[in-house]
Coordinates of C-alpha atoms in Angstrom, one line a residue:
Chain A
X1275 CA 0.0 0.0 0.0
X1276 CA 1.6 3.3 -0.8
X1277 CA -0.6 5.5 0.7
X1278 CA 1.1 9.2 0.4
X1279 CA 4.1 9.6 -1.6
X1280 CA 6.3 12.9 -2.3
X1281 CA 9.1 13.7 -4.5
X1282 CA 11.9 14.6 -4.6
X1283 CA 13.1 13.3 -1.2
X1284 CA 15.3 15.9 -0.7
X1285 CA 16.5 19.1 -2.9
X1286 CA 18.9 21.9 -2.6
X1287 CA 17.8 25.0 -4.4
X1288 CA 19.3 28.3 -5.6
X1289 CA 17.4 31.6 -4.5
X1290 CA 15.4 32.6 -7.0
X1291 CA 14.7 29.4 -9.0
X1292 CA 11.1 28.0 -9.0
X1293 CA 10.1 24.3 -7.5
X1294 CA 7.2 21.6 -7.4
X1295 CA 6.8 19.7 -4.8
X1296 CA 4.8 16.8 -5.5
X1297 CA 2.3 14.7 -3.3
X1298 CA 0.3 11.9 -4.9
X1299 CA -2.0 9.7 -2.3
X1300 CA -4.0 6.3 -3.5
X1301 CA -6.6 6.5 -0.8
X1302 CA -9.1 8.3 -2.7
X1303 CA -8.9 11.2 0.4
X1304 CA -11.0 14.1 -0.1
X1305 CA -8.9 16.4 1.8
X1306 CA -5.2 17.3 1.4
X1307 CA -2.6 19.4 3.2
X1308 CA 0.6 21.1 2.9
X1309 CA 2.5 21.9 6.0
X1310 CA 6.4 23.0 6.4
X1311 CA 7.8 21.8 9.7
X1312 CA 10.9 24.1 11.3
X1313 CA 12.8 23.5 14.3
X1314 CA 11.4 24.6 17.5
X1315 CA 8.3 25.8 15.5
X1316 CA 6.6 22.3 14.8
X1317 CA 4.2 22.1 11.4
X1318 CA 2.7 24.6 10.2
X1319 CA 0.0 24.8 7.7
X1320 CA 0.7 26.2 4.4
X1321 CA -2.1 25.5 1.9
X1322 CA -5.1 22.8 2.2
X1323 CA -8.2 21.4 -0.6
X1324 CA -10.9 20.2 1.2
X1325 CA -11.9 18.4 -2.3
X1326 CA -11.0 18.6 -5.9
X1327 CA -11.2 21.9 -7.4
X1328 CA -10.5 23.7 -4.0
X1329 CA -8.3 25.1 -2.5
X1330 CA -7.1 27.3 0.7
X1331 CA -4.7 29.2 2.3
X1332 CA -3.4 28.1 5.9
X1333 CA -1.0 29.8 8.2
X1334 CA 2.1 30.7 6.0
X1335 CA 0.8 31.1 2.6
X1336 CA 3.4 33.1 1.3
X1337 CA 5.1 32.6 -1.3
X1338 CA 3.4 29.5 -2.2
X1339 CA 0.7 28.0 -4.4
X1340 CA -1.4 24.6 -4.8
X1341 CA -3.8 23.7 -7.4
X1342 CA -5.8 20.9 -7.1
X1343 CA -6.4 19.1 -10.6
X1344 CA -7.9 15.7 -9.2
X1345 CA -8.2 13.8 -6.1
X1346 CA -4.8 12.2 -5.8
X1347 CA -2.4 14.8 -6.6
X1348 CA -1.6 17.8 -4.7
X1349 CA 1.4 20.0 -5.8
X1350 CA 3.4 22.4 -4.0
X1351 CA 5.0 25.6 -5.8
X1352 CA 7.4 28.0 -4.9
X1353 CA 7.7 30.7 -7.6
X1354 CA 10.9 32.1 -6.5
X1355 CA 12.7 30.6 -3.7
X1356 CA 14.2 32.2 -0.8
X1357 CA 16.5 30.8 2.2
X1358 CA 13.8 31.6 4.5
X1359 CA 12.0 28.5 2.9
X1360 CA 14.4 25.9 3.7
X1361 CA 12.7 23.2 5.5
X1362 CA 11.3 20.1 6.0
X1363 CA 7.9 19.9 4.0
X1364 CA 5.3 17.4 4.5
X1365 CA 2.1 16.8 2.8
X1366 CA -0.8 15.2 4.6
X1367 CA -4.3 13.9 3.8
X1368 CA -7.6 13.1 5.3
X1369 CA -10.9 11.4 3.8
X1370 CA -12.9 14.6 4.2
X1371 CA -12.6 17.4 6.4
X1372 CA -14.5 16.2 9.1
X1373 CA -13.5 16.7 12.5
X1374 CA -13.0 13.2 13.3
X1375 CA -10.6 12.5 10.2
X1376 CA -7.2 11.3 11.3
X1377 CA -4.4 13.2 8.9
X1378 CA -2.4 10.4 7.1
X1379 CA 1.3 11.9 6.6
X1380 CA 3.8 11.6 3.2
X1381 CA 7.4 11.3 3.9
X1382 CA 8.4 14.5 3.6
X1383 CA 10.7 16.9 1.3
X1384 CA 14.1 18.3 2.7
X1385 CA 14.5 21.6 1.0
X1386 CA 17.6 23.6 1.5
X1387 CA 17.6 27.0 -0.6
X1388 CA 20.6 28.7 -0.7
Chain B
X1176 CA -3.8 32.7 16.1
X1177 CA -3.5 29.4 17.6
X1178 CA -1.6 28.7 20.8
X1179 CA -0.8 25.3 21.7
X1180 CA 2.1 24.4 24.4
X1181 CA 4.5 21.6 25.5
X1182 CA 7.6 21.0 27.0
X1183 CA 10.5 20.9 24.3
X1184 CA 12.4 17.9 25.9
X1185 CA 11.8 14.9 28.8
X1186 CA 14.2 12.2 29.7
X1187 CA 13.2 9.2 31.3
X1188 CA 14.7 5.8 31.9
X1189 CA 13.2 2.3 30.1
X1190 CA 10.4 0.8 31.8
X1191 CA 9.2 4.2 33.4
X1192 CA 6.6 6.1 32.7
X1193 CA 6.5 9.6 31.3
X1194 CA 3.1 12.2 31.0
X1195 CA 3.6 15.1 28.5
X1196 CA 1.1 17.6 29.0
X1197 CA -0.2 20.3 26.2
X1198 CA -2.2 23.4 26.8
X1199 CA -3.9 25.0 24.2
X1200 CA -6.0 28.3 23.7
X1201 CA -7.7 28.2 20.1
X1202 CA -10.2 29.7 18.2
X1203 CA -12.8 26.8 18.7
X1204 CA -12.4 23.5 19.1
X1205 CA -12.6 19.9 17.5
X1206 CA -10.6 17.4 18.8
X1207 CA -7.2 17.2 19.9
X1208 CA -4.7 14.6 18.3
X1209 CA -1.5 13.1 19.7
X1210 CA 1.3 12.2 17.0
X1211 CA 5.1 10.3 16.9
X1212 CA 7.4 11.2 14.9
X1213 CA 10.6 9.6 15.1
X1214 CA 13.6 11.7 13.6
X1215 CA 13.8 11.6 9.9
X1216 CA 10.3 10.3 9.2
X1217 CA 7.0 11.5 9.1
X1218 CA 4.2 11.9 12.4
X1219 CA 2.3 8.6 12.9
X1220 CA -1.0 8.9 14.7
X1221 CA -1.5 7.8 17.9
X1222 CA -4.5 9.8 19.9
X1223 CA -7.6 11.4 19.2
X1224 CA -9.8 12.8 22.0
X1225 CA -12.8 15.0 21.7
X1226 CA -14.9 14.1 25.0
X1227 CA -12.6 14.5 28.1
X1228 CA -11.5 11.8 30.1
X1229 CA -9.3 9.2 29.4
X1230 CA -8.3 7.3 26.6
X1231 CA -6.4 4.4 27.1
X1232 CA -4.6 2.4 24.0
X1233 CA -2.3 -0.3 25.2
X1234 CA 1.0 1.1 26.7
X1235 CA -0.1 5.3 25.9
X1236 CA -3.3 6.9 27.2
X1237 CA -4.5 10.4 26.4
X1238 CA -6.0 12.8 28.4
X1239 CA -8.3 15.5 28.0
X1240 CA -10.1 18.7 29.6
X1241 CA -12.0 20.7 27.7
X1242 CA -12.8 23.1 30.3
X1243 CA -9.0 23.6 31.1
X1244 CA -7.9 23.4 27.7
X1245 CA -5.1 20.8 28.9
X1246 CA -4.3 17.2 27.8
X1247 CA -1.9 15.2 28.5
X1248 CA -0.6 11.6 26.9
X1249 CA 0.9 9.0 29.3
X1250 CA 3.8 6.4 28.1
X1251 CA 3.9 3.4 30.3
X1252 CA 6.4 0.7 30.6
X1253 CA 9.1 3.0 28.1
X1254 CA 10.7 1.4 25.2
X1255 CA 14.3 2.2 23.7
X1256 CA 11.8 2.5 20.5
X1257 CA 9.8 5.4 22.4
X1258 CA 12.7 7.6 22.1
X1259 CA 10.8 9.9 19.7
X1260 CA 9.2 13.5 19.3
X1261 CA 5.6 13.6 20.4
X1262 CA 3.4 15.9 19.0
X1263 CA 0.2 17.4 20.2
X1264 CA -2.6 19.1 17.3
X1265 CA -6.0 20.4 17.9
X1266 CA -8.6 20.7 15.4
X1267 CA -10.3 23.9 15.6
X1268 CA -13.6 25.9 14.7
X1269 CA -12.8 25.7 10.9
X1270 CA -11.1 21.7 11.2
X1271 CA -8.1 23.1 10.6
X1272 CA -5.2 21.0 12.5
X1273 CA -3.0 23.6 14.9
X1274 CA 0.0 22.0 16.3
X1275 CA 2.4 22.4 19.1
X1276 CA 5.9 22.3 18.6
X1277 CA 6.8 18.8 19.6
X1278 CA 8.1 17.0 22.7
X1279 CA 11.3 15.0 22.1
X1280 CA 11.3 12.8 24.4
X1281 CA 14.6 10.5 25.1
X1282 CA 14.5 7.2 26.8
X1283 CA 17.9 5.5 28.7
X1284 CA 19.1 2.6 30.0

């Protein structure tokens, strides 16, 4: 079962230069998530799509975008990258939004901008 | 914003018991979630409680007041394979999951 997977594994970027992030999950979820996690500041939410065709902005938005083309794939863009976005970034999903929905986490992306 | 707290480090010894407590102030609430992550690898579930009192699953239990805005999740009988960070999340007014910075915890000998 592959559940959530994410490429690449890990990156290094120059400032400036644009990235995907990709995020793919075979459990027919509803809901996905983006969130960057940073020492000492735990996860934080960047984007989310409650369904296909949605999409939202979380807690750190900038600098980022999403689009949200079909159910299993939710990719991660950063236009123009700066240092400040160097982190460890981890895309989740859920089978709806519900309050109940346990978040089902990919393996992450290591992304060091320089 | 959001405001969810927790201690940033605990130490115990195998075969003891360790509680990590989380306080949280949010904008609603929907449940709050207990996580593992383990360095290098993505959080793994673990918890979920929504009604407070205890839930108890196998060697961890979670805790939860509403009223006080505090939980807490319990590790009995420690495991080298415990040594991890533990994460605490609540789900708030618009389901969106707010979490704390993580508790590493580090288990000895």
């Amino acid at each position: 079962t592959a559940g959530i997977t994410q490429a690449p594994t890990s990156q290094i970027l120059a400032a400036g230069r644009s990235m995907t992030l990709r995020c793919t999950q075979d459990m027919r979820h509803n809901a996905m998530y983006w969130y960057r996690q940073d020492l000492g500041l735990g996860l934080r939410l960047i984007h989310y799509s409650n369904t296909a065709g949605t999409t939202g902005k979380g807690e750190v938005p900038d600098g980022y975008s999403v689009s949200r083309a079909n159910t299993d794939d939710f990719p991660l863009t950063l236009a123009s990258a700066v240092p400040s976005q160097t982190s460890v970034y981890f895309c989740a999903s859920t089978p709806s939004s519900g309050a109940t929905d346990t978040q089902y986490f990919g393996p992450g992306t290591r992304l060091t901008v320089l | 914003g959001q405001n969810i707290d927790q201690p940033t480090e605990m130490t115990a010894t195998e075969g003891a018991i360790v509680q990590i407590n989380c306080t949280y102030q949010t904008s609603g609430f929907n449940g709050l979630f207990w996580y593992q992550q383990h360095a290098g690898e993505a959080p793994t579930f673990l918890s979920y409680n929504v009604l407070d009192g205890l839930e108890e699953k196998g060697r961890f239990s979670s805790f939860l007041s509403r009223s006080k805005g505090y939980s807490y999740l319990l590790l009995k009988e420690l495991q080298m394979k415990d040594s991890a960070s533990y994460l605490c999340a609540v789900r708030d007014g618009d389901y969106k999951l707010s979490f704390g910075a993580g508790t590493t915890v580090t288990v000895r000998a």
